[in-house]
Coordinates of C-alpha atoms and ligand atoms in Angstrom, one line a residue:
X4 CA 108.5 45.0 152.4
X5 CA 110.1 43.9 155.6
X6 CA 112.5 40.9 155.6
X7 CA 111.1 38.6 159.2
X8 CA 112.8 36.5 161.4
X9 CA 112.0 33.1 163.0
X10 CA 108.3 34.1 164.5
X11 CA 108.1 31.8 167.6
X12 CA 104.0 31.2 167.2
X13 CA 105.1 29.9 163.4
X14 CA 102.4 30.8 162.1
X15 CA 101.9 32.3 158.9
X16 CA 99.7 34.0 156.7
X17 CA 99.9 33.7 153.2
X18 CA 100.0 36.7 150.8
X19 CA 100.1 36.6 147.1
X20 CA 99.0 38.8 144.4
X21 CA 98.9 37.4 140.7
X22 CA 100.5 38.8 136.8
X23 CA 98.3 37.6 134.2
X24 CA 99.1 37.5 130.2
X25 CA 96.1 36.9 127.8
X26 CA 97.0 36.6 124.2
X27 CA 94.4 38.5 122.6
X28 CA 92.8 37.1 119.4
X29 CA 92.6 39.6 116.9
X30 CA 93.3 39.4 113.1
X31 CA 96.2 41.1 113.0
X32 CA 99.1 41.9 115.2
X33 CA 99.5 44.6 117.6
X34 CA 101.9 47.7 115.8
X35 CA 101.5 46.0 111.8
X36 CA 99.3 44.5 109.8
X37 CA 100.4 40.8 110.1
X38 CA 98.4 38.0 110.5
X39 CA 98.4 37.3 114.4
X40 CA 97.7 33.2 113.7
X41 CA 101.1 32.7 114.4
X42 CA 100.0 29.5 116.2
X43 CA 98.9 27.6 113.0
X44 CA 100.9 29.6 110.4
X45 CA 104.3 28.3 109.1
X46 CA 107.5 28.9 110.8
X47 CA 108.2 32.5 110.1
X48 CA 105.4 33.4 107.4
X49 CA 103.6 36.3 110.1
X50 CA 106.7 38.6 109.5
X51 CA 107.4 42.1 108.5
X52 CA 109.6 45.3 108.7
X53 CA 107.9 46.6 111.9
X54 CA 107.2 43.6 113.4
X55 CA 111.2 42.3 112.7
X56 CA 112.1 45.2 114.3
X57 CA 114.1 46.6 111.1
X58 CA 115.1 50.4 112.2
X59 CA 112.9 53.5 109.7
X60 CA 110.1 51.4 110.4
X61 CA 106.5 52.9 112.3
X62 CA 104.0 50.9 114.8
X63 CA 100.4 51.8 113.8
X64 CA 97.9 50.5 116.9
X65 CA 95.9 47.9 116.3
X66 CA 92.0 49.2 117.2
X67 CA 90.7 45.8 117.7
X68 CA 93.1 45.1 120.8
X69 CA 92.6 48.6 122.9
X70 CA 89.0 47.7 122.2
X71 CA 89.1 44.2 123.8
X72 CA 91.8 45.6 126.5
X73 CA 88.9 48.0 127.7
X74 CA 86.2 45.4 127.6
X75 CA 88.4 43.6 130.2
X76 CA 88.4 46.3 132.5
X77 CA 85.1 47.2 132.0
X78 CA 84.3 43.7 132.8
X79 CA 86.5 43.8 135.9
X80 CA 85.6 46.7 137.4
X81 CA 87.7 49.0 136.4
X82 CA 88.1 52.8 135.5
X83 CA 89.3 54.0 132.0
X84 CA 91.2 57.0 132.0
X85 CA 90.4 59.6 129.4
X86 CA 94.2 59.4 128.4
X87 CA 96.3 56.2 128.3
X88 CA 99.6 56.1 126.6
X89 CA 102.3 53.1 125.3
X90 CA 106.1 53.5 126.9
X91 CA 108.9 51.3 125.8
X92 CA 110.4 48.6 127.9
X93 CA 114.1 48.2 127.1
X94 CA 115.8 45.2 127.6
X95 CA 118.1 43.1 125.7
X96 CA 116.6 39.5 124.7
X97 CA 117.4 37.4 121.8
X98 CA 113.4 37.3 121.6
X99 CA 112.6 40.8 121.3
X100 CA 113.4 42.1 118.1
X101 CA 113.2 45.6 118.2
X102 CA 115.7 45.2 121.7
X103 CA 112.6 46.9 123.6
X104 CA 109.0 46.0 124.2
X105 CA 106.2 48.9 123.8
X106 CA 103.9 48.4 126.7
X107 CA 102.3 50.6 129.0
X108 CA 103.9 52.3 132.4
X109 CA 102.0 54.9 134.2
X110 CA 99.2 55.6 132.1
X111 CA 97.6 52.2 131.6
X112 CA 94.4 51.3 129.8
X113 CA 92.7 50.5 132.8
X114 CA 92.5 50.7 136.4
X115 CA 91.4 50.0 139.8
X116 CA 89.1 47.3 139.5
X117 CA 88.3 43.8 141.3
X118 CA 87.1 40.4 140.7
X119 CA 85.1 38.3 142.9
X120 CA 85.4 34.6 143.8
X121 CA 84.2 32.2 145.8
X122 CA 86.2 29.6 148.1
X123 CA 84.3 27.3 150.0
X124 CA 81.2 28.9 149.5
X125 CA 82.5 32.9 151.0
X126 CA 82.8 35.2 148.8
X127 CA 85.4 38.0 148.2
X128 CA 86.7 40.4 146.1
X129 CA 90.0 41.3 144.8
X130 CA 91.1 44.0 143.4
X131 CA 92.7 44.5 140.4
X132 CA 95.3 47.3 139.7
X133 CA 95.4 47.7 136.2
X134 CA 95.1 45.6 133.0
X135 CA 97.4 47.1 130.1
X136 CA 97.9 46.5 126.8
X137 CA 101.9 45.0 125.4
X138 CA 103.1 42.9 122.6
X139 CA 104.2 39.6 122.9
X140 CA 107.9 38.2 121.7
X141 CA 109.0 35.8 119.7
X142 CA 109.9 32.3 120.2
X143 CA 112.7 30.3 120.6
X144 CA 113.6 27.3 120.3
X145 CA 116.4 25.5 121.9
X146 CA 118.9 22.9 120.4
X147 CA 121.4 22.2 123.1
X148 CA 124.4 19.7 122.3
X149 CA 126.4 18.6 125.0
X150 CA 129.6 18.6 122.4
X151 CA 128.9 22.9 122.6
X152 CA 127.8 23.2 119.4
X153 CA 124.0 23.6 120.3
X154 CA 121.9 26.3 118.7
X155 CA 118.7 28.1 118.8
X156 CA 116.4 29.5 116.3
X157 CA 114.4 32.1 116.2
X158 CA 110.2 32.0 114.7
X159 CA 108.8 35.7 114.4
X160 CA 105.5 35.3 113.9
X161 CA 104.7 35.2 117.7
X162 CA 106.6 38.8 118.5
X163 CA 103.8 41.2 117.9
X164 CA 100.9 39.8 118.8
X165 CA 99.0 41.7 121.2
X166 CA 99.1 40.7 125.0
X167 CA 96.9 41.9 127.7
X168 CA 98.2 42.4 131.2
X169 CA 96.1 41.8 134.5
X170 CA 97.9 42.8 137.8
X171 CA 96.3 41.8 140.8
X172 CA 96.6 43.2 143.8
X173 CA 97.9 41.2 147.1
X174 CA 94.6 40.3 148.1
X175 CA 94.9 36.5 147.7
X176 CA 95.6 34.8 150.8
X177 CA 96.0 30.8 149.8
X178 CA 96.8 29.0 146.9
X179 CA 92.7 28.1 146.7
X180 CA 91.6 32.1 146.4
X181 CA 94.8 32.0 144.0
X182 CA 93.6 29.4 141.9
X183 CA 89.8 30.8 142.0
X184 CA 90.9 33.9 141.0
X185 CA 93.1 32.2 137.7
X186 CA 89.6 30.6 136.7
X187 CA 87.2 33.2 136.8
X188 CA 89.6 35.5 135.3
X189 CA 89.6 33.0 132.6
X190 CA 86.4 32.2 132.2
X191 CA 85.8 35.9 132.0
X192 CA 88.2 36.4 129.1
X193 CA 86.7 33.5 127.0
X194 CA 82.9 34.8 127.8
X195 CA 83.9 38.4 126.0
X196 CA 85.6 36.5 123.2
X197 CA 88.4 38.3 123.5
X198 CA 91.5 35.4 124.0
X199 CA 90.7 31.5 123.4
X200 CA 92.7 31.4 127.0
X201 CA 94.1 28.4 126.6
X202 CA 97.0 28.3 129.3
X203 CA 98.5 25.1 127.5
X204 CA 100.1 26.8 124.5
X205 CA 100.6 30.0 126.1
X206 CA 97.9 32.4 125.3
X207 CA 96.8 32.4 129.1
X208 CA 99.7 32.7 131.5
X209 CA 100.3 33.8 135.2
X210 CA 103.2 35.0 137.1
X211 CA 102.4 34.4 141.2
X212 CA 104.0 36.8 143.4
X213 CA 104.0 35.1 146.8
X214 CA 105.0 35.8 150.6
X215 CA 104.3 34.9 153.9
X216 CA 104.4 37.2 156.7
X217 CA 103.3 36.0 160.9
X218 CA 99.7 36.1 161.4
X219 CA 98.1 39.6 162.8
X220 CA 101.5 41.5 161.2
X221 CA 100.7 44.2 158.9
X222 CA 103.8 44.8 156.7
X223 CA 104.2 42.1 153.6
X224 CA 106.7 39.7 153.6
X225 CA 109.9 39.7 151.5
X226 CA 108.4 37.9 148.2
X227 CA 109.2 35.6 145.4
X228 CA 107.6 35.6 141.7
X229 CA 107.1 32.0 140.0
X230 CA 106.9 31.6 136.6
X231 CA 106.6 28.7 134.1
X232 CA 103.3 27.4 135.3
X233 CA 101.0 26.1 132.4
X234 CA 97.6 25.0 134.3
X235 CA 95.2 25.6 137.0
X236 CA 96.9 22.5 138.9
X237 CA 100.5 23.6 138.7
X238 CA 100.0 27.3 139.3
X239 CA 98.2 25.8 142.7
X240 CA 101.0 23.4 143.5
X241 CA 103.9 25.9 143.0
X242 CA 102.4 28.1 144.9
X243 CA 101.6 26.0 147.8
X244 CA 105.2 24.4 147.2
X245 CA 106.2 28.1 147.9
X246 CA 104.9 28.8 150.4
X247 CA 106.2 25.4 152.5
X248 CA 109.2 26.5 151.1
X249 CA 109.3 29.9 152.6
X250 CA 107.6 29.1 155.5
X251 CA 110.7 26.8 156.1
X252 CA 113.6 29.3 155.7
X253 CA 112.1 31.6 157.9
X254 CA 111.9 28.6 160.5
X255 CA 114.9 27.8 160.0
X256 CA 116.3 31.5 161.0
X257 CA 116.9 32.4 157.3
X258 CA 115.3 35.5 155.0
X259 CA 113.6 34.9 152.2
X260 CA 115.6 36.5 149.3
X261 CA 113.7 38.4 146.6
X262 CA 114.0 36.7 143.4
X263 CA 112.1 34.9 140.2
X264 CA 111.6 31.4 140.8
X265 CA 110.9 28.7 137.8
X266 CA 108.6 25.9 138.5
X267 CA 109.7 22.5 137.4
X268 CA 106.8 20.3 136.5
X269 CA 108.1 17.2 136.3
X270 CA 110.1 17.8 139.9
X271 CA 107.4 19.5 142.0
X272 CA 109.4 22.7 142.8
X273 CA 110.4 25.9 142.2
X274 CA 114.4 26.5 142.0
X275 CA 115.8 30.3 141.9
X276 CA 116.4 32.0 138.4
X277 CA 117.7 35.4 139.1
X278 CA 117.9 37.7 141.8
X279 CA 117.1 41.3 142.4
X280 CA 120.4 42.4 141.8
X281 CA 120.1 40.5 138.5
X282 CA 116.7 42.5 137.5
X283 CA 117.2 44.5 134.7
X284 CA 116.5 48.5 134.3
X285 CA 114.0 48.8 132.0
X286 CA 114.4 52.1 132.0
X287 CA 111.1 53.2 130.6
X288 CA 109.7 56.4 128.8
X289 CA 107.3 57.4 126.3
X290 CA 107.4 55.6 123.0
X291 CA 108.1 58.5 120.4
X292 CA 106.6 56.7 117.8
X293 CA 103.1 56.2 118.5
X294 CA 100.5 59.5 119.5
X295 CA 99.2 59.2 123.3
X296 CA 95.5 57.5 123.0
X297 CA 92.7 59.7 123.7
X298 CA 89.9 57.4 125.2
X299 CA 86.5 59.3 124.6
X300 CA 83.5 58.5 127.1
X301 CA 81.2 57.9 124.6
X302 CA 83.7 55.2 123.1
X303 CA 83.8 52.9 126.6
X304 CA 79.9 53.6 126.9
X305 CA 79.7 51.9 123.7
X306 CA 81.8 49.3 124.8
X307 CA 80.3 48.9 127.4
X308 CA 76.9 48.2 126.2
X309 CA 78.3 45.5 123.8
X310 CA 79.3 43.7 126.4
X311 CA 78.3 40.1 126.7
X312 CA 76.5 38.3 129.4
X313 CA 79.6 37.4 131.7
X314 CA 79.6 34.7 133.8
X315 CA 78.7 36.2 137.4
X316 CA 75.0 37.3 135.5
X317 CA 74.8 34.0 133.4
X318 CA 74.9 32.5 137.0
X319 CA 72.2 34.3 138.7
X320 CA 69.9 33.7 135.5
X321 CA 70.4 29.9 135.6
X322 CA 69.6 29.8 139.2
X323 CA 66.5 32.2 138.9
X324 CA 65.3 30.8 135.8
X325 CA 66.1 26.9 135.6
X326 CA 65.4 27.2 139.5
X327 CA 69.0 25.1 140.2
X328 CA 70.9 25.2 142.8
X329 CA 73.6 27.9 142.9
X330 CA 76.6 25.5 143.4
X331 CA 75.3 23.8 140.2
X332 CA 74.8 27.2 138.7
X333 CA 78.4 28.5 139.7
X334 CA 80.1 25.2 138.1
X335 CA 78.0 25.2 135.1
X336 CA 78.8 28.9 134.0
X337 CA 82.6 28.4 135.1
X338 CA 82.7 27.5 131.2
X339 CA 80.9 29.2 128.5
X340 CA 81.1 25.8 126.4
X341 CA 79.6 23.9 129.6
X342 CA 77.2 26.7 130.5
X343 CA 75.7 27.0 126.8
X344 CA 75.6 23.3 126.5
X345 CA 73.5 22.8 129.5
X346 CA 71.3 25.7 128.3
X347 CA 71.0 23.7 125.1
X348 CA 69.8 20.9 126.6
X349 CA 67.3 23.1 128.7
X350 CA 65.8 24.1 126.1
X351 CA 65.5 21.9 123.8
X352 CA 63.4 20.5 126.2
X353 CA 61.6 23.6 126.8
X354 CA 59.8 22.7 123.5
X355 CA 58.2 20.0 125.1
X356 CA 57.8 20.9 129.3
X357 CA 58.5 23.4 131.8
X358 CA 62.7 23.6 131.3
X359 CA 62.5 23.7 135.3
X360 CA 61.5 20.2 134.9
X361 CA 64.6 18.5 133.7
X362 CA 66.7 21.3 134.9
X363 CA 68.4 20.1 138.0
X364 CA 68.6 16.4 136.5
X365 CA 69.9 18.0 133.6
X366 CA 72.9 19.7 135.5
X367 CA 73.7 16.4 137.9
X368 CA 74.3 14.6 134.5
X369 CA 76.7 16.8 133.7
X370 CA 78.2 17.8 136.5
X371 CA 78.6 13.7 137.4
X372 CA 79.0 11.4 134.7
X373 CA 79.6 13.5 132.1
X374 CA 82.2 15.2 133.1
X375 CA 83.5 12.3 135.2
X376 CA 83.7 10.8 131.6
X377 CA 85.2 13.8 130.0
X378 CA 88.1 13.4 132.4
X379 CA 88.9 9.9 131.9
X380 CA 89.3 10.8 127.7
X381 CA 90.7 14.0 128.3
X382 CA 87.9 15.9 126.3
X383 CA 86.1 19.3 126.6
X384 CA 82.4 19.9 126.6
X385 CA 83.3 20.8 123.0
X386 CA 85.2 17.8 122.0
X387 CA 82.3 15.0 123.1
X388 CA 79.9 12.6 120.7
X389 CA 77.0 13.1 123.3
X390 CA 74.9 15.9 121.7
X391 CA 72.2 17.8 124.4
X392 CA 69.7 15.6 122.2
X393 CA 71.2 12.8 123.3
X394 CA 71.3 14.0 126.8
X395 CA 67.5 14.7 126.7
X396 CA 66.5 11.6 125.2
X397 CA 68.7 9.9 128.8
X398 CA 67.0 11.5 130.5
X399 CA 63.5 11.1 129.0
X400 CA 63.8 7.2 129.2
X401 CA 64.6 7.0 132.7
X402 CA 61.4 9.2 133.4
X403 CA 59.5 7.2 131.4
X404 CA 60.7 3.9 133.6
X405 CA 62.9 2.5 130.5
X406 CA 65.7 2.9 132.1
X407 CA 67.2 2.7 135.8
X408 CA 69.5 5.0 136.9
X409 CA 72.5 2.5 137.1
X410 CA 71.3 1.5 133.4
X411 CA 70.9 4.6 132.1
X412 CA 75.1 5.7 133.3
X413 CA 76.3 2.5 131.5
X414 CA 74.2 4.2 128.2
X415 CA 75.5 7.3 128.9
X416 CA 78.8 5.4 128.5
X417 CA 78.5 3.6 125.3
X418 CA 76.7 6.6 123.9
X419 CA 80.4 8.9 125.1
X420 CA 82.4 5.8 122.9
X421 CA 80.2 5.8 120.2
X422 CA 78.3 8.4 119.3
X423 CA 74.8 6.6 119.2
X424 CA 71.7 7.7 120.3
X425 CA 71.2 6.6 123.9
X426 CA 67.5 4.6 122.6
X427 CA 69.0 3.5 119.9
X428 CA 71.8 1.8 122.4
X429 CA 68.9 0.6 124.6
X430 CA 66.9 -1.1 122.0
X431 CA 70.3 -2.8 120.2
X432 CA 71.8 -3.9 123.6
X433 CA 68.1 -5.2 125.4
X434 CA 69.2 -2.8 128.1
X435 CA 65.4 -1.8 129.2
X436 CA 64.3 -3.0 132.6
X437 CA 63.0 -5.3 134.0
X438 CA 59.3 -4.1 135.8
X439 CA 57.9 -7.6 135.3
X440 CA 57.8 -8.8 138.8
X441 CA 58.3 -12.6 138.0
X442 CA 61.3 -12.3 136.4
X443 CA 62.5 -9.9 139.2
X444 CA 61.4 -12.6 142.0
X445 CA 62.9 -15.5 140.3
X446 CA 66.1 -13.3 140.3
X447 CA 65.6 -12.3 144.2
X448 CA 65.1 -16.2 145.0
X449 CA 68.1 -17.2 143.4
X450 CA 69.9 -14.5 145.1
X451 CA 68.6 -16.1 148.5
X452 CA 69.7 -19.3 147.9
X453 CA 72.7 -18.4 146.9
X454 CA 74.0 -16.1 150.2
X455 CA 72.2 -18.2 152.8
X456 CA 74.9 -16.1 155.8
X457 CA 73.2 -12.7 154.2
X458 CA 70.0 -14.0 155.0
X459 CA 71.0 -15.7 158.7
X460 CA 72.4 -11.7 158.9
X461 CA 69.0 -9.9 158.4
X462 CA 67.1 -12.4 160.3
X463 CA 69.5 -11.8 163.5
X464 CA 69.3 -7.9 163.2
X465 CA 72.1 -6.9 160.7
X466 CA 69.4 -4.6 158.3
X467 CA 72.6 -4.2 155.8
X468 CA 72.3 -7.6 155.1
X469 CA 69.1 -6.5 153.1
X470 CA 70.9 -4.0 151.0
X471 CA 73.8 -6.7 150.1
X472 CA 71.1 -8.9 148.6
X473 CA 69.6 -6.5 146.7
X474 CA 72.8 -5.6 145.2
X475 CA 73.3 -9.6 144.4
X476 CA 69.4 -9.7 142.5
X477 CA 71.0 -6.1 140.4
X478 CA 74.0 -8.2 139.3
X479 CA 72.1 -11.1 138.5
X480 CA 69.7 -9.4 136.1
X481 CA 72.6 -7.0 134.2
X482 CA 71.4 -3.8 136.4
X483 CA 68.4 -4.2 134.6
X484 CA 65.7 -4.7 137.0
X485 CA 63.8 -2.1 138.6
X486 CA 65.7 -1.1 142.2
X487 CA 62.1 0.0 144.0
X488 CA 61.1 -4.1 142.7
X489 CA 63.8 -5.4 144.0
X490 CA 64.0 -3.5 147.4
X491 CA 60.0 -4.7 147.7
X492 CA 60.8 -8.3 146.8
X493 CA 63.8 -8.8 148.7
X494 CA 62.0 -7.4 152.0
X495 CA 59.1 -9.2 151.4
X496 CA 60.6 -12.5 151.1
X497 CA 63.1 -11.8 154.0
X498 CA 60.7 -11.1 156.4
X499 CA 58.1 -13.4 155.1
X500 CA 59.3 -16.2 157.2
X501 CA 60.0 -18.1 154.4
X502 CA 62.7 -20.8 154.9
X503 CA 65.2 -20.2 151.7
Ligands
ADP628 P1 106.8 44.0 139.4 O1 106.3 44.8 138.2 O2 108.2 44.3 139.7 O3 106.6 42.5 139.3 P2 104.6 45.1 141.1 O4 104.7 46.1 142.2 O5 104.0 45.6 139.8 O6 106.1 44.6 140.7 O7 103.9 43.9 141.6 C1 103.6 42.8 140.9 C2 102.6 41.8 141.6 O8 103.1 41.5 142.9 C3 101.2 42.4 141.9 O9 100.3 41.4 141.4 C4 101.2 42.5 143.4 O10 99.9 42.2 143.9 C5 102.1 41.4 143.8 N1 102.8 41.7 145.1 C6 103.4 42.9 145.5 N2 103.9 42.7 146.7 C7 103.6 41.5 147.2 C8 103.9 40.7 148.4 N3 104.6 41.2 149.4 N4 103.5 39.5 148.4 C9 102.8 38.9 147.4 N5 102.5 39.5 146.3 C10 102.9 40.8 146.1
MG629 MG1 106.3 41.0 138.3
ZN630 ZN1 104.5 42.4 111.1

């Protein structure tokens, strides 16, 4: 890594290559047979000798957790070496018990892998240089008190549990690849079941290594490592916060210094933690008490054939057999709860008609209000009243001219609050519409009346005035009447001559 001055074109590439934990969700811990639910367990009730760190005590490896470490390399790309290992990380942290980690060093579990993504529709991959297998510490918690009697406490049941490491290589070259990278690494993880990934309380995290370096140069920049980012949105910020910020020292004729960086959420910025100088030695070597693990071929073919579908396959099936575009497709399957949810709602309709059908008006629901509504309340696909029935039944009574599209969103709506069937909805409220062409043109001549400029518009050239009215009649009847009516009417009586 070279250390650049000022570049007088100023321009700059970016270069970043990401850490990622995964909490891996097995029964019991990593080294000892305590329950690894440390998240809804009781303060301290996941605890034992070996995982307190009490000396005389012996780590057994948990089978489960090599088992979905390989799975992730497999599904990455990767190679597994016939002999992997565990080393000890030493360093002294009121959080690690033992006063050393066991991870892996040289002989991880897997390596040399990629992972593809797509920004703005190219696609690229990016390799992956080796996912390893750790434990995770405990957890403090902090009680400062300005009067210097502040304390912190200490809850075991988190040190232990087994944590999966994917480094990345420094393939990423903005804060978009960065952050499309994050979420199909993610969504990867969730599909093989291996880590409910959720990056809120911690059992998904990334550490972003970032530098900049003048466009066309081939040595990396100096580089910084942020941590402390706990979504898709902040790791994207801090990292484009970064890279302003670096791009700004070295325009300003200063180095970027090597060091770990904290991002501070409610700020919008990263601010320095330690240095190198500050970095500890881990000073690594073999951990005596556990045997080297012998990784038989046979065992990662196994492995490899009880692989799930993953989301890259799942993507090319919906386009080839639901006949949707691949944008939907790629959205859709970015979540195994949205993908299976659609395919619920395919199919259930499969009973009935082709599933190609439904299929694309299936997916723009979804993709549109739905999620659009999901938003506002802060829910998951999982979380929602709307069952696919529910969904289907929409969409059936818009086909069957019940419903307009405008109608059939503010259903879609009550059904989200409440929980009722959309017909049921239609049927309580008198939402159906309105095909009856008298009612429709008593509706378009009041609207008529009532905007006599709109009508002076059209007649003098201004065809938008047409579209205004017609939006007037849609007010006046609740949304209720049919649009292709109302377009007809409104025409018909503008250019009919007809004196208002
Ligand atoms: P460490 O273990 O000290 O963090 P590594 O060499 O294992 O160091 O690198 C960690 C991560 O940093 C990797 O994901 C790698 O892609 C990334 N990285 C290395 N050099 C650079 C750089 N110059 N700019 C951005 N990212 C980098
Ligand atoms: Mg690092
Ligand atoms: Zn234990």
């Amino acid at each position: 890594m070279v250390s650049f001055r000022q570049s007088a074109a100023a321009e700059y590439e970016t270069v970043i290559g990401l850490e990622v934990h995964v909490q891996l969700q097995t029964r019991s811990k990593m080294f000892c047979a305590c329950g690894a639910d440390y998240q809804t367990a009781p303060v301290n009730s996941r605890v034992c000798p070996v995982c307190l760190g009490l000396p005389g005590t012996l780590p057994v490896i948990n089978r489960r957790a090599v088992e979905f470490t390989i799975m992730t390399g497999l599904a990455l790309h990767c190679h597994i070496p016939e002999y992997s290992k565990f080393d000890r990380k030493n360093y002294p942290y009121p959080d690690l018990m033992k006063g050393y980690q066991i991870s892996q060093f040289d002989l991880p579990l897997a390596t040399g892998g990629y992972l593809e993504i797509e920004v703005e529709g190219q696609s690229k991959r990016i390799g992956v240089t080796r996912v390893h297998l750790e434990e995770d510490v405990a957890k403090l918690q902090h009680f400062p008190s300005p009067g210097g009697d502040g304390y912190s406490l200490v809850d075991v049941n988190r040190s232990g549990v087994p944590l999966l490491e994917v480094v990345g290589e420094p393939d990423l070259r903005s804060a978009e690849e960065a952050r499309a990278y994050l979420v199909a690494l993610h969504s990867i993880v969730q599909y093989l079941g291996v880590s409910t990934a959720n990056m809120q309380d911690g059992s998904f995290r990334c550490d972003a290594n970032v530098s900049i370096r003048p466009r066309g140069e081939a040595r990396f920049g100096t580089r910084t490592e942020v941590k402390n980012m706990n979504s898709f949105r902040s790791v994207f910020m801090a990292l484009n916060f970064e890279v302003e910020r670096q791009r700004r020292v070295l325009e300003d004729g200063g180095r970027v210094v090597q060091e770990t960086r904290g991002w501070v959420e409610e700020r919008g910025v990263t601010v320095s933690q330690r240095s190198k100088e500050q970095a500890h030695d881990y000073r690594y070597f073999p951990e005596p008490d556990l045997p080297p693990l012998v990784i038989s071929p046979k065992w990662v073919e196994e492995l490899r054939r009880s692989l799930p579908e993953l989301p890259a396959q799942r993507k090319t099936r919906l386009v080839q057999e639901y006949g949707i575009p691949e944008y939907d497709a790629g959205l859709l399957t970015g979540s195994k709860d949205l993908a299976d949810y659609y395919e619920n709602v395919v199919e259930l309709r499969a009973a009935v008609s082709p599933a190609t059908a439904l299929a694309k008006q299936a997916s723009n629901w979804m993709l549109g209000d739905l999620t659009r509504l999901m938003n506002l309340a802060g829910q998951d696909i999982t979380q929602i009243k709307v069952t696919p029935a529910h969904l289907i039944e929409l969409i059936g009574l818009i086909e069957a001219g019940s419903l307009s599209t405008t109608l059939a969103k503010t259903v879609l709506e009550e059904a989200f609050q409440t929980g009722q069937r959309p017909s049921d909805i239609v049927r309580d409220k008198g939402y159906t519409q309105i095909s009856d062409s008298s009612v429709v043109e008593a509706a378009v001549a009041q609207a008529i009346e009532a905007n006599p400029r709109a009508v002076a518009d059209y007649r003098s050239g201004k065809e938008t005035a047409a579209r205004f009215l017609v939006g007037q009649v849609m007010k006046l009847t609740k949304g209720q009447a049919k649009p292709e009516l109302v377009n007809e009417l409104v025409k018909q009586r503008l250019s009919g001559g007809m004196e208002p």
